[in-house]
Amino acid sequence: MPSSPFQIRPLFDADWPATWAVVEPAFRRGDTYPYPRDITSEAAYEIWVAGAAKTFVAEDKTGTILGTYYLKPNQPGQGSHVCNCGYIVANSARGMGVASQMCEHSQQEARQDGYRAMQFNFVVSTNAAAVRLWEKLGFNIVGTLPEAFHHPEKGYVDAYVMHKKLVNSQWTVRDQRGRQWLPFRFSSLAKSLSDLLRH
Amino acid sequence: MPSSPFQIRPLFDADWPATWAVVEPAFRRGDTYPYPRDITSEAAYEIWVAGAAKTFVAEDKTGTILGTYYLKPNQPGQGSHVCNCGYIVANSARGMGVASQMCEHSQQEARQDGYRAMQFNFVVSTNAAAVRLWEKLGFNIVGTLPEAFHHPEKGYVDAYVMHKKLVNSQWTVRDQRGRQWLPFRFSSLAKSLSDLLRH
């Protein structure tokens, strides 16, 4: 794989039209995400940006948006230590490693924000390239939802729940309120160190 | 088990205060649902009523609310043929079969509304009574989410994804747009017939 000719940075509201141009074809195709295929830009913004904790874009040197992902807690309250992400790559940017690098980036972000694991709730089983990529990046299939996705061409197909631990349980230290903090501090330290070395 | 001294009926807005009195202790305990333990009545209403397709209550002959459940699509669009439910029984009504009858009732409602399956996304593994009951009622564990729930006393514990098919795939007939309709018609017919026989 060539060295990445793109950077990953937070999405700003002004990026939405260009980001929607990446998201729209995926939602219209309707073979990877369960959102209504006739979803509007506004409803997609609610899901992808407003309803997420953070949204990022991958952009090339000319400022063209090649991909986007969101990061959010997968559950509220007692489930909020596990995050959830969704990724979309522009059709024109396939094969450049955009999904892979966005996923690695999201794991860094998630560790930094103190999440203990990342879970994908609904990976369509017929999306073999995605399943293969997530497995390569350390995710395991922890659940199979029978016929949970109504594929526009293939009919009712299974969806997978995929999962990756982001912290080594052995490192975990909890404070008196039961919150774990060592991996958080450790990853912040590691990031500060890595930022320092980069300058 | 004695014959049920309660009925299950739709929740009306006027029922919310009495329903909240059933829901609140479960959310405050925080050992079965992941909602923030300090959740307000208003936020709980949003989740349990406003955010659901339907909400029901079980009430005894004096009008006391013994339990409640919600029913909603588990995913939008291409995942909306699978429903999700949540059930809560009042502490004072344990052992009366309220959860069991609410679950059977929800399956009837779901079939009638055309859902093909029911999925529970987050059954806390330490909630052994619930896991046992759902298994008895035909649900299978189709996924295990490692340490996904932060139990107030037990720390990080697994959560299960549980699933039950509501239609027999053999009966399924799809129209040209790929929608299945026979089980829906069949269950409506069965319900009309059963309503008829009751009168």
Coordinates of N, CA and C in Angstrom, one line a residue, chain B:
Chain B
M1 N -48.8 -21.9 38.0 CA -49.1 -20.4 38.0 C -50.6 -20.2 38.0
P2 N -51.1 -19.2 38.8 CA -52.5 -18.9 38.8 C -52.9 -18.2 37.6
S3 N -54.2 -18.3 37.2 CA -54.7 -17.6 36.0 C -54.5 -16.1 36.2
S4 N -54.1 -15.4 35.2 CA -53.6 -14.1 35.3 C -54.6 -13.1 35.9
P5 N -54.3 -12.4 37.0 CA -55.2 -11.5 37.5 C -54.9 -10.1 37.0
F6 N -54.5 -10.0 35.8 CA -54.1 -8.7 35.2 C -54.4 -8.7 33.7
Q7 N -54.5 -7.5 33.1 CA -54.7 -7.4 31.7 C -53.5 -6.6 31.1
I8 N -53.3 -6.8 29.9 CA -52.2 -6.0 29.2 C -52.9 -5.1 28.2
R9 N -52.7 -3.8 28.2 CA -53.4 -2.8 27.4 C -52.4 -1.7 27.0
P10 N -52.7 -1.0 25.9 CA -51.8 0.1 25.5 C -51.7 1.2 26.7
L11 N -50.5 1.8 26.7 CA -50.3 2.9 27.7 C -50.8 4.2 27.1
F12 N -51.5 4.9 27.9 CA -51.9 6.3 27.5 C -51.1 7.3 28.3
D13 N -51.0 8.5 27.8 CA -50.1 9.4 28.5 C -50.4 9.6 30.0
A14 N -51.7 9.5 30.3 CA -52.1 9.7 31.7 C -51.6 8.6 32.6
D15 N -51.1 7.5 32.0 CA -50.6 6.4 32.7 C -49.1 6.6 33.1
W16 N -48.5 7.6 32.5 CA -47.0 7.7 32.7 C -46.6 7.8 34.2
P17 N -47.2 8.7 35.0 CA -46.7 8.8 36.4 C -46.7 7.4 37.1
A18 N -47.8 6.6 36.9 CA -47.9 5.3 37.5 C -46.9 4.3 36.9
T19 N -46.6 4.5 35.6 CA -45.7 3.6 34.9 C -44.3 4.0 35.3
W20 N -44.0 5.3 35.4 CA -42.7 5.7 35.9 C -42.4 5.2 37.3
A21 N -43.4 5.0 38.1 CA -43.2 4.5 39.4 C -42.7 3.0 39.4
V22 N -43.0 2.3 38.2 CA -42.6 0.9 38.0 C -41.2 0.9 37.4
V23 N -41.0 1.9 36.4 CA -39.7 1.9 35.7 C -38.6 2.5 36.5
E24 N -38.9 3.5 37.3 CA -37.9 4.2 38.1 C -37.0 3.3 38.9
P25 N -37.6 2.5 39.8 CA -36.7 1.6 40.6 C -35.7 0.8 39.8
A26 N -36.1 0.3 38.6 CA -35.3 -0.5 37.8 C -34.1 0.3 37.2
F27 N -34.4 1.5 36.8 CA -33.4 2.4 36.2 C -32.4 2.9 37.3
R28 N -33.0 3.2 38.5 CA -32.2 3.6 39.6 C -31.2 2.5 40.1
R29 N -31.7 1.3 40.1 CA -30.9 0.1 40.5 C -29.7 0.0 39.4
G30 N -30.1 0.1 38.2 CA -29.1 0.1 37.1 C -28.4 -1.2 36.9
D31 N -29.0 -2.3 37.2 CA -28.4 -3.6 37.1 C -29.0 -4.4 35.9
T32 N -29.9 -3.8 35.2 CA -30.5 -4.5 34.0 C -30.6 -3.7 32.8
Y33 N -30.7 -2.4 32.9 CA -30.7 -1.5 31.7 C -29.6 -0.5 31.8
P34 N -29.0 -0.1 30.6 CA -27.8 0.7 30.7 C -28.1 2.2 30.8
Y35 N -29.4 2.6 31.1 CA -29.6 4.0 31.1 C -29.0 4.7 32.3
P36 N -28.7 6.0 32.2 CA -28.1 6.6 33.4 C -28.9 6.4 34.6
R37 N -28.3 6.1 35.7 CA -29.0 5.8 36.9 C -29.8 7.0 37.5
D38 N -29.3 8.2 37.1 CA -30.0 9.4 37.6 C -30.9 10.0 36.5
I39 N -31.4 9.1 35.6 CA -32.3 9.6 34.5 C -33.5 10.2 35.1
T40 N -34.0 11.2 34.4 CA -35.2 11.9 34.8 C -36.5 11.2 34.3
S41 N -37.6 11.5 34.8 CA -38.9 10.9 34.3 C -39.1 11.3 32.9
E42 N -38.7 12.6 32.5 CA -38.9 13.1 31.2 C -38.0 12.3 30.2
A43 N -36.8 12.1 30.5 CA -35.8 11.3 29.7 C -36.3 9.9 29.5
A44 N -36.8 9.3 30.6 CA -37.3 7.9 30.6 C -38.5 7.8 29.7
Y45 N -39.4 8.8 29.7 CA -40.6 8.9 28.9 C -40.1 8.9 27.4
E46 N -39.1 9.7 27.1 CA -38.6 9.7 25.7 C -38.2 8.3 25.2
I47 N -37.5 7.6 26.1 CA -37.0 6.3 25.7 C -38.1 5.3 25.6
W48 N -38.9 5.2 26.7 CA -39.9 4.1 26.9 C -41.2 4.3 26.1
V49 N -41.5 5.6 25.8 CA -42.8 5.8 25.2 C -42.6 6.6 23.8
A50 N -42.0 7.8 23.9 CA -41.9 8.6 22.7 C -41.1 7.9 21.6
G51 N -40.0 7.3 22.1 CA -39.0 6.6 21.2 C -39.4 5.2 20.7
A52 N -40.6 4.7 21.2 CA -41.0 3.4 20.8 C -42.2 3.5 19.8
A53 N -42.4 2.4 19.2 CA -43.6 2.3 18.3 C -44.9 2.2 19.1
K54 N -44.8 1.4 20.1 CA -45.9 1.1 21.0 C -45.5 0.8 22.4
T55 N -46.2 1.2 23.4 CA -45.9 0.9 24.8 C -47.2 0.4 25.5
F56 N -47.0 -0.7 26.2 CA -48.1 -1.3 26.9 C -47.9 -1.3 28.4
V57 N -49.0 -1.5 29.2 CA -48.9 -1.7 30.6 C -49.7 -3.0 31.0
A58 N -49.2 -3.6 32.0 CA -50.0 -4.7 32.6 C -50.6 -4.1 33.9
E59 N -52.0 -4.2 34.0 CA -52.6 -3.7 35.2 C -53.5 -4.7 35.8
D60 N -53.6 -4.6 37.1 CA -54.5 -5.6 37.8 C -55.9 -5.0 37.9
K61 N -56.8 -5.7 38.5 CA -58.2 -5.3 38.5 C -58.5 -4.0 39.2
T62 N -57.6 -3.6 40.1 CA -57.8 -2.3 40.8 C -57.2 -1.2 39.9
G63 N -56.6 -1.5 38.8 CA -56.0 -0.4 38.0 C -54.5 -0.2 38.3
T64 N -54.0 -1.0 39.2 CA -52.5 -0.8 39.6 C -51.7 -1.3 38.5
I65 N -50.7 -0.5 38.1 CA -49.8 -1.0 37.0 C -48.7 -1.9 37.6
L66 N -48.6 -3.1 37.0 CA -47.7 -4.1 37.5 C -46.5 -4.3 36.6
G67 N -46.6 -3.8 35.4 CA -45.4 -3.9 34.5 C -45.7 -3.1 33.3
T68 N -44.7 -3.0 32.4 CA -44.8 -2.3 31.2 C -43.8 -2.8 30.2
Y69 N -44.1 -2.7 28.9 CA -43.1 -3.0 27.9 C -43.3 -2.1 26.7
Y70 N -42.2 -1.9 25.9 CA -42.2 -1.2 24.7 C -41.9 -2.1 23.5
L71 N -42.3 -1.7 22.3 CA -42.0 -2.5 21.1 C -41.6 -1.4 20.0
K72 N -40.6 -1.7 19.3 CA -40.1 -0.8 18.3 C -39.3 -1.5 17.2
P73 N -39.1 -1.0 16.0 CA -38.2 -1.6 15.1 C -36.7 -1.5 15.7
N74 N -36.0 -2.6 15.5 CA -34.6 -2.6 16.1 C -33.6 -1.7 15.3
Q75 N -33.9 -1.6 14.0 CA -33.1 -0.8 13.1 C -34.0 -0.1 12.2
P76 N -33.6 1.0 11.5 CA -34.4 1.6 10.5 C -34.3 0.8 9.2
G77 N -35.0 1.3 8.2 CA -34.9 0.8 6.8 C -34.8 -0.7 6.6
Q78 N -33.6 -1.2 6.1 CA -33.5 -2.6 5.8 C -33.3 -3.5 7.0
G79 N -33.4 -2.9 8.2 CA -33.4 -3.7 9.4 C -34.7 -3.7 10.2
S80 N -35.7 -3.0 9.6 CA -36.9 -2.7 10.4 C -37.9 -3.8 10.4
H81 N -37.5 -4.9 9.8 CA -38.4 -6.1 9.9 C -38.1 -6.9 11.2
V82 N -37.1 -6.5 12.0 CA -36.8 -7.1 13.3 C -37.2 -6.1 14.4
C83 N -37.9 -6.5 15.3 CA -38.3 -5.6 16.4 C -37.5 -5.8 17.7
N84 N -37.6 -4.8 18.5 CA -36.9 -4.9 19.8 C -37.9 -4.5 20.9
C85 N -37.8 -5.2 22.0 CA -38.7 -4.8 23.2 C -37.9 -4.7 24.5
G86 N -38.5 -4.0 25.4 CA -37.9 -3.9 26.8 C -39.1 -4.1 27.7
Y87 N -38.8 -4.8 28.8 CA -39.9 -5.2 29.8 C -39.4 -4.8 31.2
I88 N -40.4 -4.3 32.0 CA -40.1 -4.0 33.4 C -41.3 -4.4 34.2
V89 N -41.0 -5.2 35.3 CA -42.1 -5.6 36.2 C -41.9 -4.9 37.6
A90 N -43.0 -4.4 38.1 CA -42.9 -3.8 39.5 C -42.4 -4.8 40.5
N91 N -41.6 -4.3 41.4 CA -41.0 -5.1 42.5 C -42.1 -5.9 43.2
S92 N -43.2 -5.2 43.4 CA -44.3 -5.8 44.2 C -45.1 -6.9 43.4
A93 N -44.8 -7.0 42.1 CA -45.5 -8.0 41.2 C -44.7 -9.2 40.8
R94 N -43.6 -9.4 41.4 CA -42.7 -10.5 41.0 C -43.4 -11.8 41.2
G95 N -43.1 -12.8 40.4 CA -43.6 -14.2 40.6 C -45.0 -14.4 40.1
M96 N -45.6 -13.4 39.5 CA -47.0 -13.5 39.0 C -47.0 -13.8 37.5
G97 N -45.9 -14.0 36.9 CA -45.9 -14.3 35.5 C -46.1 -13.0 34.6
V98 N -45.9 -11.9 35.2 CA -46.1 -10.6 34.4 C -45.2 -10.5 33.2
A99 N -43.9 -10.7 33.5 CA -42.9 -10.6 32.4 C -43.2 -11.6 31.3
S100 N -43.5 -12.9 31.7 CA -43.8 -13.9 30.7 C -45.0 -13.5 29.9
Q101 N -46.0 -13.1 30.5 CA -47.2 -12.7 29.7 C -47.0 -11.5 28.8
M102 N -46.3 -10.5 29.4 CA -46.0 -9.4 28.5 C -45.1 -9.8 27.3
C103 N -44.2 -10.7 27.5 CA -43.4 -11.2 26.4 C -44.2 -11.9 25.3
E104 N -45.1 -12.8 25.8 CA -46.0 -13.4 24.8 C -46.9 -12.4 24.1
H105 N -47.4 -11.5 24.9 CA -48.2 -10.4 24.3 C -47.5 -9.6 23.2
S106 N -46.2 -9.3 23.5 CA -45.4 -8.5 22.6 C -45.1 -9.3 21.3
Q107 N -45.0 -10.6 21.4 CA -44.7 -11.4 20.2 C -46.0 -11.4 19.3
Q108 N -47.2 -11.5 20.0 CA -48.4 -11.4 19.2 C -48.5 -10.1 18.5
E109 N -48.2 -9.0 19.2 CA -48.3 -7.7 18.6 C -47.3 -7.6 17.5
A110 N -46.1 -8.1 17.7 CA -45.1 -8.0 16.7 C -45.4 -8.7 15.4
R111 N -46.0 -9.9 15.6 CA -46.4 -10.7 14.4 C -47.5 -10.0 13.6
Q112 N -48.4 -9.4 14.4 CA -49.5 -8.7 13.8 C -49.0 -7.5 13.0
D113 N -48.0 -6.8 13.5 CA -47.4 -5.7 12.9 C -46.4 -6.0 11.7
G114 N -46.3 -7.3 11.5 CA -45.5 -7.8 10.3 C -44.0 -8.0 10.6
Y115 N -43.6 -7.9 11.9 CA -42.2 -8.2 12.1 C -41.9 -9.6 11.9
R116 N -40.6 -9.9 11.5 CA -40.2 -11.3 11.2 C -39.5 -11.9 12.4
A117 N -38.9 -11.1 13.3 CA -38.1 -11.6 14.4 C -38.1 -10.6 15.5
M118 N -37.8 -11.0 16.7 CA -37.6 -10.1 17.9 C -36.2 -10.3 18.4
Q119 N -35.5 -9.1 18.7 CA -34.2 -9.2 19.1 C -34.0 -8.3 20.4
F120 N -33.4 -8.9 21.4 CA -33.0 -8.1 22.6 C -31.5 -7.9 22.4
N121 N -31.1 -6.6 22.5 CA -29.7 -6.2 22.2 C -28.8 -6.3 23.3
F122 N -29.3 -6.3 24.5 CA -28.4 -6.0 25.7 C -29.0 -6.7 26.9
V123 N -29.0 -8.0 27.0 CA -29.5 -8.7 28.2 C -28.3 -8.9 29.1
V124 N -28.4 -8.3 30.2 CA -27.2 -8.4 31.1 C -27.0 -9.8 31.6
S125 N -25.8 -10.4 31.5 CA -25.6 -11.8 31.7 C -25.9 -12.2 33.2
T126 N -25.7 -11.3 34.1 CA -25.9 -11.6 35.5 C -27.4 -11.6 35.8
N127 N -28.3 -11.1 34.9 CA -29.7 -11.1 35.1 C -30.2 -12.5 34.7
A128 N -29.9 -13.5 35.6 CA -30.1 -14.9 35.2 C -31.6 -15.2 35.1
A129 N -32.4 -14.6 35.9 CA -33.8 -14.9 35.8 C -34.4 -14.5 34.4
A130 N -33.9 -13.4 33.9 CA -34.4 -12.9 32.6 C -33.9 -13.8 31.5
V131 N -32.6 -14.2 31.6 CA -32.0 -15.0 30.5 C -32.8 -16.3 30.5
R132 N -33.0 -16.9 31.7 CA -33.8 -18.2 31.7 C -35.2 -18.1 31.2
L133 N -35.8 -17.0 31.5 CA -37.2 -16.8 31.0 C -37.2 -16.6 29.5
W134 N -36.3 -15.8 29.0 CA -36.3 -15.6 27.5 C -36.0 -16.9 26.8
E135 N -35.1 -17.7 27.4 CA -34.8 -19.0 26.7 C -36.0 -19.9 26.8
K136 N -36.7 -19.9 27.9 CA -37.9 -20.7 28.0 C -39.0 -20.3 27.0
L137 N -39.0 -19.0 26.7 CA -40.0 -18.5 25.7 C -39.5 -18.6 24.3
G138 N -38.4 -19.3 24.1 CA -38.0 -19.5 22.7 C -36.9 -18.7 22.1
F139 N -36.3 -17.8 23.0 CA -35.2 -16.9 22.5 C -33.9 -17.7 22.6
N140 N -33.0 -17.4 21.7 CA -31.7 -18.0 21.7 C -30.6 -16.8 21.9
I141 N -29.6 -17.2 22.6 CA -28.4 -16.2 22.6 C -27.7 -16.3 21.3
V142 N -27.7 -15.2 20.6 CA -27.0 -15.2 19.3 C -25.7 -14.4 19.3
G143 N -25.5 -13.8 20.4 CA -24.2 -13.0 20.6 C -23.9 -12.8 22.0
T144 N -22.6 -12.7 22.3 CA -22.1 -12.4 23.6 C -21.2 -11.2 23.5
L145 N -21.6 -10.1 24.2 CA -20.8 -8.8 24.1 C -19.9 -8.8 25.4
P146 N -18.6 -9.0 25.2 CA -17.7 -9.1 26.3 C -17.6 -7.8 27.2
E147 N -17.9 -8.0 28.4 CA -17.8 -6.9 29.4 C -18.5 -5.6 29.0
A148 N -19.6 -5.8 28.3 CA -20.3 -4.6 27.7 C -21.2 -3.8 28.7
F149 N -21.4 -4.4 29.9 CA -22.3 -3.8 30.9 C -21.5 -3.5 32.1
H150 N -21.5 -2.3 32.6 CA -20.8 -2.0 33.9 C -21.8 -2.1 35.0
H151 N -21.8 -3.3 35.6 CA -22.8 -3.6 36.7 C -22.4 -2.8 38.0
P152 N -23.4 -2.1 38.6 CA -23.0 -1.3 39.8 C -22.3 -2.1 40.9
E153 N -22.6 -3.3 41.1 CA -21.8 -4.1 42.1 C -20.8 -5.1 41.5
K154 N -21.1 -5.7 40.4 CA -20.3 -6.7 39.9 C -19.2 -6.3 38.9
G155 N -19.2 -5.0 38.6 CA -18.2 -4.5 37.6 C -18.5 -4.9 36.2
Y156 N -17.5 -5.0 35.3 CA -17.8 -5.2 33.9 C -18.2 -6.7 33.7
V157 N -19.4 -6.9 33.2 CA -20.0 -8.2 32.9 C -20.5 -8.3 31.5
D158 N -20.6 -9.5 30.9 CA -21.0 -9.6 29.5 C -22.5 -9.3 29.4
A159 N -22.9 -9.0 28.2 CA -24.3 -8.8 27.8 C -24.6 -9.7 26.7
Y160 N -25.8 -10.2 26.6 CA -26.2 -11.1 25.5 C -27.1 -10.4 24.5
V161 N -26.9 -10.9 23.2 CA -27.9 -10.5 22.2 C -28.8 -11.8 22.1
M162 N -30.1 -11.6 22.3 CA -31.0 -12.7 22.2 C -32.1 -12.5 21.1
H163 N -32.5 -13.6 20.5 CA -33.2 -13.5 19.2 C -34.3 -14.6 19.2
K164 N -35.4 -14.3 18.6 CA -36.4 -15.3 18.3 C -37.1 -15.0 16.9
K165 N -37.1 -16.0 16.1 CA -37.9 -15.8 14.8 C -39.4 -15.8 15.1
L166 N -40.1 -14.9 14.5 CA -41.5 -14.8 14.7 C -42.3 -15.4 13.5
V167 N -41.7 -15.6 12.4 CA -42.4 -16.2 11.2 C -41.6 -17.5 10.8
N168 N -42.4 -18.4 10.3 CA -41.8 -19.6 9.8 C -41.4 -19.3 8.3
S169 N -40.1 -19.3 8.1 CA -39.6 -18.9 6.8 C -40.3 -19.6 5.6
Q170 N -40.7 -20.9 5.9 CA -41.4 -21.6 4.8 C -42.7 -21.0 4.4
W171 N -43.3 -20.3 5.3 CA -44.6 -19.6 4.9 C -44.4 -18.3 4.1
T172 N -43.2 -17.8 4.1 CA -42.9 -16.5 3.6 C -43.2 -16.4 2.1
V173 N -44.0 -15.4 1.7 CA -44.3 -15.1 0.3 C -44.0 -13.6 0.2
R174 N -43.2 -13.3 -0.8 CA -42.8 -11.9 -1.0 C -43.5 -11.3 -2.2
D175 N -43.9 -10.1 -2.1 CA -44.5 -9.4 -3.3 C -43.3 -8.9 -4.1
Q176 N -43.7 -8.2 -5.2 CA -42.7 -7.8 -6.2 C -41.6 -6.8 -5.6
R177 N -42.0 -6.1 -4.5 CA -41.1 -5.2 -3.9 C -40.3 -5.8 -2.8
G178 N -40.4 -7.2 -2.7 CA -39.6 -7.9 -1.8 C -40.2 -8.0 -0.3
R179 N -41.4 -7.4 -0.2 CA -42.0 -7.4 1.2 C -42.7 -8.8 1.4
Q180 N -42.5 -9.3 2.6 CA -43.2 -10.6 2.9 C -44.6 -10.2 3.4
W181 N -45.6 -10.9 3.1 CA -47.0 -10.6 3.5 C -47.8 -11.7 4.1
L182 N -47.5 -13.0 3.7 CA -48.3 -14.0 4.1 C -48.4 -14.2 5.7
P183 N -47.3 -14.2 6.4 CA -47.4 -14.4 7.8 C -48.2 -13.3 8.5
F184 N -48.1 -12.0 7.9 CA -48.8 -10.9 8.4 C -50.3 -11.2 8.2
R185 N -50.7 -11.5 7.0 CA -52.1 -11.8 6.8 C -52.6 -13.0 7.7
F186 N -51.7 -14.0 7.7 CA -52.1 -15.2 8.4 C -52.3 -14.9 9.9
S187 N -51.4 -14.1 10.5 CA -51.5 -13.8 11.9 C -52.7 -12.9 12.2
S188 N -53.0 -11.9 11.3 CA -54.1 -11.1 11.4 C -55.4 -11.9 11.4
L189 N -55.4 -12.8 10.5 CA -56.6 -13.7 10.3 C -56.8 -14.5 11.6
A190 N -55.7 -15.1 12.1 CA -55.7 -15.9 13.3 C -56.2 -15.0 14.5
K191 N -55.7 -13.8 14.5 CA -56.2 -12.9 15.6 C -57.7 -12.6 15.5
S192 N -58.1 -12.2 14.3 CA -59.5 -11.9 14.1 C -60.4 -13.1 14.5
L193 N -59.9 -14.3 14.1 CA -60.6 -15.5 14.4 C -60.7 -15.7 16.0
S194 N -59.5 -15.5 16.6 CA -59.5 -15.7 18.0 C -60.3 -14.7 18.8
D195 N -60.3 -13.4 18.2 CA -61.1 -12.3 18.8 C -62.6 -12.7 18.7
L196 N -62.9 -13.3 17.6 CA -64.3 -13.7 17.3 C -64.8 -14.8 18.2
L197 N -63.9 -15.7 18.4 CA -64.2 -16.9 19.3 C -64.4 -16.4 20.7
R198 N -63.7 -15.3 21.1 CA -63.8 -14.9 22.5 C -65.1 -14.2 22.8
H199 N -65.8 -13.7 21.7 CA -67.0 -12.9 21.9 C -68.2 -13.8 21.8

